[in-house]
Coordinates of C-alpha atoms and ligand atoms in Angstrom, one line a residue:
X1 CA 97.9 114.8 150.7
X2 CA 99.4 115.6 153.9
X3 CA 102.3 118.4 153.3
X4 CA 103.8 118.1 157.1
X5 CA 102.3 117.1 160.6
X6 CA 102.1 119.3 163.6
X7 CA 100.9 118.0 166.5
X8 CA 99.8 115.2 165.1
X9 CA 97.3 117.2 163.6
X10 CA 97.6 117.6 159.2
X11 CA 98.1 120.8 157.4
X12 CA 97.2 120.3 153.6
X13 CA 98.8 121.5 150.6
X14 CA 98.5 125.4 150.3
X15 CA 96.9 125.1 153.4
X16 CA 93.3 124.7 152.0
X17 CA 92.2 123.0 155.3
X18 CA 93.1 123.0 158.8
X19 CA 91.8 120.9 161.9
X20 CA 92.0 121.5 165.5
X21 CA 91.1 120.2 168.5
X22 CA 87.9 121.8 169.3
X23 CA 88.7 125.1 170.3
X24 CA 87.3 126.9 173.9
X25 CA 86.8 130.6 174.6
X26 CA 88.1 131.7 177.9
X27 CA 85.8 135.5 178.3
X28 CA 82.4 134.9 177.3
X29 CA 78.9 136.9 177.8
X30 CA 76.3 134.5 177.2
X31 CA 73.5 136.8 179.5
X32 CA 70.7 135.1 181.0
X33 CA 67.1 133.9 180.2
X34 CA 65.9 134.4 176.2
X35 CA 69.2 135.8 175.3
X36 CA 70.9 133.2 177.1
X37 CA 69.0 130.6 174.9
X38 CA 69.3 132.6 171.4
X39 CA 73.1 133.4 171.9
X40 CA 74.5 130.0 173.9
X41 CA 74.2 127.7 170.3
X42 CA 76.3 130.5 168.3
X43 CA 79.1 129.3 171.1
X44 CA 78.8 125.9 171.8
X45 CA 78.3 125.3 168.2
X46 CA 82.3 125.8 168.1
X47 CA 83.6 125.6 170.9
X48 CA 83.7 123.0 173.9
X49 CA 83.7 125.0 177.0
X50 CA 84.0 129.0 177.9
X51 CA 85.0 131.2 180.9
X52 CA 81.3 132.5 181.4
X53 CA 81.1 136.1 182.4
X54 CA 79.5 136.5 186.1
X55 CA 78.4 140.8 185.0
X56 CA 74.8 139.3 185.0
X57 CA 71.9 141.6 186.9
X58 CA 72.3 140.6 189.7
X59 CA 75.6 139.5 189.4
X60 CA 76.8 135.9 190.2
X61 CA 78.6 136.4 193.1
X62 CA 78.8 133.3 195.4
X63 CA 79.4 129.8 194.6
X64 CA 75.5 129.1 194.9
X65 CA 74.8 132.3 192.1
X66 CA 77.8 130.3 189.9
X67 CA 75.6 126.8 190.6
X68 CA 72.2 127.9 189.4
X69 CA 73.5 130.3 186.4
X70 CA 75.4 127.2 185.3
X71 CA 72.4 125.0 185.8
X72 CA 70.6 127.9 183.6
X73 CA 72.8 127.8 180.9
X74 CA 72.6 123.7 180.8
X75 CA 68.8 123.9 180.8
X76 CA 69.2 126.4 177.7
X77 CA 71.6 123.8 175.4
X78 CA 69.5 122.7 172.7
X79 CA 70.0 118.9 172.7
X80 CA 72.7 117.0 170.7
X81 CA 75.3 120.3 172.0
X82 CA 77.9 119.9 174.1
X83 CA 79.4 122.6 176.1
X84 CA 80.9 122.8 179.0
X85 CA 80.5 126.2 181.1
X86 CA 83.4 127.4 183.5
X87 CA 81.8 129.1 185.7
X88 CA 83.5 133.0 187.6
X89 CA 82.7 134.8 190.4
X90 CA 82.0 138.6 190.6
X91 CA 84.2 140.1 192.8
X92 CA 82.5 142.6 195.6
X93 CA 84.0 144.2 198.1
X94 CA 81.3 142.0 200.2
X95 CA 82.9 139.0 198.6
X96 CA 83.2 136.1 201.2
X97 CA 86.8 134.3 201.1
X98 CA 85.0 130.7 202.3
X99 CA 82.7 131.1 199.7
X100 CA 85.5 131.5 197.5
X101 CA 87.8 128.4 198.7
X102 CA 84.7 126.5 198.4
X103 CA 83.7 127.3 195.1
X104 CA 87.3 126.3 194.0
X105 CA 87.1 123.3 195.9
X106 CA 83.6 122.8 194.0
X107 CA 85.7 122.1 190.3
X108 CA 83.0 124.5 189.2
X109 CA 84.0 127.7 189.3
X110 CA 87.7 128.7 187.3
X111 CA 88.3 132.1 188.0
X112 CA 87.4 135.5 190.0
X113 CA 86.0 138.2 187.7
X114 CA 88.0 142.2 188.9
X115 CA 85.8 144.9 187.7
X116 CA 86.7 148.4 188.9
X117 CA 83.8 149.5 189.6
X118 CA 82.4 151.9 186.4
X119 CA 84.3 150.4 184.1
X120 CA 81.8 148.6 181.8
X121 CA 78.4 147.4 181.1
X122 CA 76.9 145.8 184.6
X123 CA 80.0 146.6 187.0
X124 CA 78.8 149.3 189.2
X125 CA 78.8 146.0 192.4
X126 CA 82.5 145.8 191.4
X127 CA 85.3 146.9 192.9
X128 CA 86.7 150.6 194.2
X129 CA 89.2 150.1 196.4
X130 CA 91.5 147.1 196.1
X131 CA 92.8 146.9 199.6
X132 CA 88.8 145.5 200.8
X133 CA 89.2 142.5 198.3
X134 CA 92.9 141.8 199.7
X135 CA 91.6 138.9 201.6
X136 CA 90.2 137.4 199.3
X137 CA 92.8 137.5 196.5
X138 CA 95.5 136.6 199.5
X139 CA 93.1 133.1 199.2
X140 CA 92.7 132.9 195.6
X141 CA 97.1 133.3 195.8
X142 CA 97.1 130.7 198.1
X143 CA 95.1 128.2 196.4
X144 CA 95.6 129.0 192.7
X145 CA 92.8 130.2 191.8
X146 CA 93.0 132.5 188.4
X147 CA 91.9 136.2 188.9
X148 CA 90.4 137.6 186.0
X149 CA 90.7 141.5 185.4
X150 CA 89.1 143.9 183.5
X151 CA 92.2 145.6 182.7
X152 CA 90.9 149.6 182.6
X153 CA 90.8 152.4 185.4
X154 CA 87.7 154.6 185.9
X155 CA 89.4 157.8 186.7
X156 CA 87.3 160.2 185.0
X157 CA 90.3 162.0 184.6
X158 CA 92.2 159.6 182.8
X159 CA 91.5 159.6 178.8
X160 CA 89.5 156.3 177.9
X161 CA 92.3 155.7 175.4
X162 CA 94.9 155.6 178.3
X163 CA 93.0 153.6 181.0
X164 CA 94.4 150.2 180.0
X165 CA 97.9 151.7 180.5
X166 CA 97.4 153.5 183.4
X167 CA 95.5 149.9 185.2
X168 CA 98.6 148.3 184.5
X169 CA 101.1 151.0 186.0
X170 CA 99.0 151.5 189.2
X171 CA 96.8 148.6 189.5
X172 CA 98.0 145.7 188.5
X173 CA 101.9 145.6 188.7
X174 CA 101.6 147.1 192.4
X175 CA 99.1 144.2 193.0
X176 CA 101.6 142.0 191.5
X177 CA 104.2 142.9 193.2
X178 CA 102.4 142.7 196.5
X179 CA 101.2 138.9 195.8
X180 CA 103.6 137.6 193.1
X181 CA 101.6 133.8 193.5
X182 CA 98.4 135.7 192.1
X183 CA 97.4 134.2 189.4
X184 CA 96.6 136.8 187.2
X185 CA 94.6 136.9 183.7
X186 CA 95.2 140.4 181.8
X187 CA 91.1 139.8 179.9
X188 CA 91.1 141.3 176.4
X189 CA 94.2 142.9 176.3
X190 CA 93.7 146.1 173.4
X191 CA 97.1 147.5 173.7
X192 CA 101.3 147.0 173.5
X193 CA 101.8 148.2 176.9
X194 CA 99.1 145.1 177.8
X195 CA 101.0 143.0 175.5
X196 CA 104.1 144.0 176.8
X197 CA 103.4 143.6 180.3
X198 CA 102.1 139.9 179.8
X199 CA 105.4 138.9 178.1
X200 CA 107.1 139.8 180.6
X201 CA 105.0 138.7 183.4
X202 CA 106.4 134.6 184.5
X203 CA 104.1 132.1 184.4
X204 CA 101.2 133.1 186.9
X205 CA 100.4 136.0 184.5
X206 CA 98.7 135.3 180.9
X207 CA 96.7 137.9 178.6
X208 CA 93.4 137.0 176.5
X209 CA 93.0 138.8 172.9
X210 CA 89.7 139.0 171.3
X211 CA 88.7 138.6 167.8
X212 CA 87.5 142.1 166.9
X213 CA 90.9 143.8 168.7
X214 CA 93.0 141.8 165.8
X215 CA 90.5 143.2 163.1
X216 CA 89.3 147.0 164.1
X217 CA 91.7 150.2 165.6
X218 CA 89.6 153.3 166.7
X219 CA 89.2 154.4 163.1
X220 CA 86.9 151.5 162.4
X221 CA 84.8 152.9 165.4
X222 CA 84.6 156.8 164.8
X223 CA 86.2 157.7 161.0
X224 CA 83.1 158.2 158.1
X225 CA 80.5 158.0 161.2
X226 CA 80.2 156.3 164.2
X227 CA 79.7 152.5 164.0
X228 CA 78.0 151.7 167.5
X229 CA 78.5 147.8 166.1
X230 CA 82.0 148.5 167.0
X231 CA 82.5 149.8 169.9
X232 CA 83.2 148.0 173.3
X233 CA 85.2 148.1 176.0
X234 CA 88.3 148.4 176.5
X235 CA 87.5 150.7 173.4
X236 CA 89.6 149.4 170.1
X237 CA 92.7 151.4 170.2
X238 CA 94.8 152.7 167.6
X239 CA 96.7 150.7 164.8
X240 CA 100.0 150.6 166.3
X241 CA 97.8 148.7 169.0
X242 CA 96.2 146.4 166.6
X243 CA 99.1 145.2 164.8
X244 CA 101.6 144.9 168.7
X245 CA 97.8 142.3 169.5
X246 CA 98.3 140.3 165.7
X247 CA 101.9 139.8 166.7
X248 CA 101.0 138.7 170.0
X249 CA 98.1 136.6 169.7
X250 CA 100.2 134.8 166.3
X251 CA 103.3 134.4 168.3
X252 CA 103.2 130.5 169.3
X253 CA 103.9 131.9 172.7
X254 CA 101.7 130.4 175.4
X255 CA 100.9 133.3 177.6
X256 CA 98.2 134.1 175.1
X257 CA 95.3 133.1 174.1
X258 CA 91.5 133.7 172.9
X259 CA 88.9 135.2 174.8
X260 CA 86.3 136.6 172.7
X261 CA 84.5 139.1 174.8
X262 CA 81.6 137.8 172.5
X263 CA 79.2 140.4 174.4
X264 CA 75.5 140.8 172.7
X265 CA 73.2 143.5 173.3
X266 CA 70.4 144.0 171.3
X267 CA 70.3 146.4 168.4
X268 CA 68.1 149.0 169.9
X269 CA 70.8 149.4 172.7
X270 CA 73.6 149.9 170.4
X271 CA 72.4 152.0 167.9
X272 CA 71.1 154.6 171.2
X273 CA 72.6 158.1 171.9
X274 CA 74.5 156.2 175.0
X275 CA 75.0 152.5 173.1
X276 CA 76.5 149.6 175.1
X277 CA 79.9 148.4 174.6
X278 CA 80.0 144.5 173.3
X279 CA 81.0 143.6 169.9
X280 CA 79.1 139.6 169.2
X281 CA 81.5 137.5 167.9
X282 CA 80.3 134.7 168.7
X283 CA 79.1 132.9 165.3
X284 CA 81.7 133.8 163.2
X285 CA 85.0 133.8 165.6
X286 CA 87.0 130.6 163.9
X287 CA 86.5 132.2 160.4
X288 CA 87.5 135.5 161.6
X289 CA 90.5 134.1 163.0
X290 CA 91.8 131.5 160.4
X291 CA 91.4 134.9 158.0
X292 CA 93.7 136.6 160.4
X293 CA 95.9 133.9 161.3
X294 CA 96.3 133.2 157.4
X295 CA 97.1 137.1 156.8
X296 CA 100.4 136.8 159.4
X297 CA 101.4 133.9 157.5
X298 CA 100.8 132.4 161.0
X299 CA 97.9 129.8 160.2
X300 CA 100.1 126.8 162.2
X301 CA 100.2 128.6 165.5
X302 CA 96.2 129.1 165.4
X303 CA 95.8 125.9 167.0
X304 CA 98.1 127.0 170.0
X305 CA 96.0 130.5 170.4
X306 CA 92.6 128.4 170.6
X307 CA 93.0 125.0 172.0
X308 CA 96.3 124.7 174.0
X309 CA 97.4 127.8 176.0
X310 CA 94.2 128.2 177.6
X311 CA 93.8 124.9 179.4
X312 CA 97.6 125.0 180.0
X313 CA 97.4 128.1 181.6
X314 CA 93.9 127.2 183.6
X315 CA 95.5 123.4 184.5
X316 CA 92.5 121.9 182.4
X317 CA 93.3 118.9 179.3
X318 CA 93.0 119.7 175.8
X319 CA 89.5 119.1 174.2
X320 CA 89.1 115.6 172.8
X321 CA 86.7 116.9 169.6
X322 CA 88.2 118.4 166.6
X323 CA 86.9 121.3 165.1
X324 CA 87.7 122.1 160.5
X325 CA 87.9 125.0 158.4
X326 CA 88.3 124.7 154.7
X327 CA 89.3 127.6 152.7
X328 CA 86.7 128.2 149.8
X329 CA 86.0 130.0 146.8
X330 CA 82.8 132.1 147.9
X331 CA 82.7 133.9 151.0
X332 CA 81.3 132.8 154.2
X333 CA 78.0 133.8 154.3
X334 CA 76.5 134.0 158.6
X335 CA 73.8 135.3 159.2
X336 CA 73.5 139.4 160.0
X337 CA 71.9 139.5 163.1
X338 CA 70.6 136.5 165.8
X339 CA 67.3 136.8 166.4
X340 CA 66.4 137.0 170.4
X341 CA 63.5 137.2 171.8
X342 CA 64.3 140.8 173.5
X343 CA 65.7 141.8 170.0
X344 CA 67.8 141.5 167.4
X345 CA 71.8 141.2 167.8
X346 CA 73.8 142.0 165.2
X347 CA 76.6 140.0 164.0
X348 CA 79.9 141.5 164.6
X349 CA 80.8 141.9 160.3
X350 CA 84.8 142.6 159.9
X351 CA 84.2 144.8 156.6
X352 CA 86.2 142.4 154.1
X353 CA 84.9 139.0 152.7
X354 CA 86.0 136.0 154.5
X355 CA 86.9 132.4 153.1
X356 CA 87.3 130.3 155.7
X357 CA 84.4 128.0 156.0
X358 CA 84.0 125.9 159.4
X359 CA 82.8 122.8 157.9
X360 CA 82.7 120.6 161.0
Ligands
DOR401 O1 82.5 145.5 175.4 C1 82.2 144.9 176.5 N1 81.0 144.4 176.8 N2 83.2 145.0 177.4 C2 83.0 144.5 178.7 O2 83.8 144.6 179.5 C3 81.6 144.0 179.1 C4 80.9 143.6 177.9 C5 79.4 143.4 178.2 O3 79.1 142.7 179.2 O4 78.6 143.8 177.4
ZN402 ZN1 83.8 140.9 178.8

């Protein structure tokens, strides 16, 4: 029996079950070609529609790149699936601000993708020196389109730890300041100064929070030897950081939401003396997070951090579908590791058993 109605949607008794309306991811990897085809099902078996990364090789950089990666990822949807991709555009210093009004004008492409240059996996086309792309984002102000940034400075100088905190301070506040109508989304936010900042940023600012940043802190990473499976980018902080994200992303408040940075590489990449960043979360996101969600005594506001303050923030309606977990005796069982054609990926696995079945 129905206990109380949110939404309109039902919690049951000892909250044993919980439906949502189909949930989206707004920062997703999905790759290209045979890893494109083994990964894209693990999403779109969940969710309705993603913000698809553009840090492809070579990257998707005009609105013709965003068509035919989109068309790509179409061709790769096993049949009966439905997913919508939302397509982004890689930022260059080269970057072209028609191409950009027209790819907004297009309905296809969501958002412009900020990589300093350096600062992760397929980013050295990205950017070095802000002032080159001011024209562009004076366009992207004008016309509300979203700017997506990968939140970190490259400084070599600058401890990896400190490089979210340091982009805020003389990245993005100055660049904030200097074009208030940005619209401006803080991606996979992995510390309090990013969740402070986003709090107090009006409503052209939001933050995405990933799964694995509300489950791991640095010691998951690095204590009792070095768990490649782990690591990413922005590198998982420590637990101070971990528990200012859980309060964050539980909240209710609608400047955040979920992006899940799912990022696969294959296994013979991360377990290498350099390994990629990218944590795949992918498969087992919506069980990770009712676990989390449940744990904060939060389990009512999950539906807010996964199907409403996303498309509020990116002007876009709620999903129509619905989406059910039920809480069950034995464990979730996914599987370890997708198996692409260039490899195996692992499953990100958050170290503690998991009951929070998604059953449609
Ligand atoms: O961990 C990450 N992996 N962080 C990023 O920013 C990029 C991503 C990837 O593309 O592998
Ligand atoms: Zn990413």
């Amino acid at each position: 029996m129905p206990l109380e109605t949110r939404s309109g949607l039902r919690y049951l008794r000892a909250m044993h079950s919980i439906t949502l309306p189909r949930p989206d991811d707004w920062h997703l990897h999905l790759r290209d070609g045979a890893m494109l085809k083994a990964v894209l099902p693990e999403s779109a078996r969940h969710f309705a529609r993603a913000i698809i990364m553009p840090n492809l090789v070579p990257p998707v950089v005009t609105l013709d790149d965003a068509v035919a990666y989109r068309d790509r990822i179409l061709a790769a949807l096993p049949g009966g699936m439905a997913f919508e991709p939302l397509m982004t555009l890689y930022l260059t210093e080269g970057t072209d601000r028609a191409d950009v009004e027209r790819a907004a004008a297009s309905g296809l492409v969501k958002a412009v993708k900020l990589y300093p240059a350096g600062a992760t996996t397929n980013s050295h086309s990205g950017v070095r020196d802000l002032t080159k792309v001011m024209p562009v984002l004076e366009v992207m102000a004008r016309i509300g389109l979203p700017l997506c940034t990968h939140g970190e400075v490259t400084d070599s100088h600058v401890d990896i730890f400190d490089r979210e905190a340091v982009f805020i301070d003389t990245v993005l506040d100055p660049l904030r300041r200097r074009l208030p109508e940005l619209r401006v989304v803080m991606e996979h936010i992995t510390t309090e100064e990013g969740v402070a900042y986003a709090a107090g940023g009006g409503a052209n600012l939001a933050a995405t929070i990933t799964t694995h940043h509300l489950i791991i802190n640095r010691n998951h990473i690095l204590a009792g030897g070095i768990k490649p499976h782990y690591y990413c980018l922005p590198v998982a902080k420590r637990e101070k950081h971990r528990l200012a994200l859980r309060k964050a992303a539980t909240s209710g408040l609608p400047r955040y939401f979920l992006g899940t940075d799912s990022a696969p590489h294959v296994d013979a990449l991360k377990e290498h003396a350099c390994g990629c960043a990218g944590c795949f979360t992918a498969t087992n996101t919506m069980s990770l997070l009712a676990h989390v969600f449940e744990e904060e005594g939060a389990l009512d506001r999950l539906e807010g951090f996964v199907s409403h303050h996303g498309p509020a923030f990116y002007g876009l309606p709620v999903n129509q579908g619905t989406i059910t977990l039920e809480k069950r005796p034995e464990p979730c069982a996914w599987p370890e590791k997708i198996h692409a054609e260039p490899g195996p990926v692992t499953v990100f696995q958050p170290g503690f058993p998991v009951h929070w079945h998604v059953v449609t």
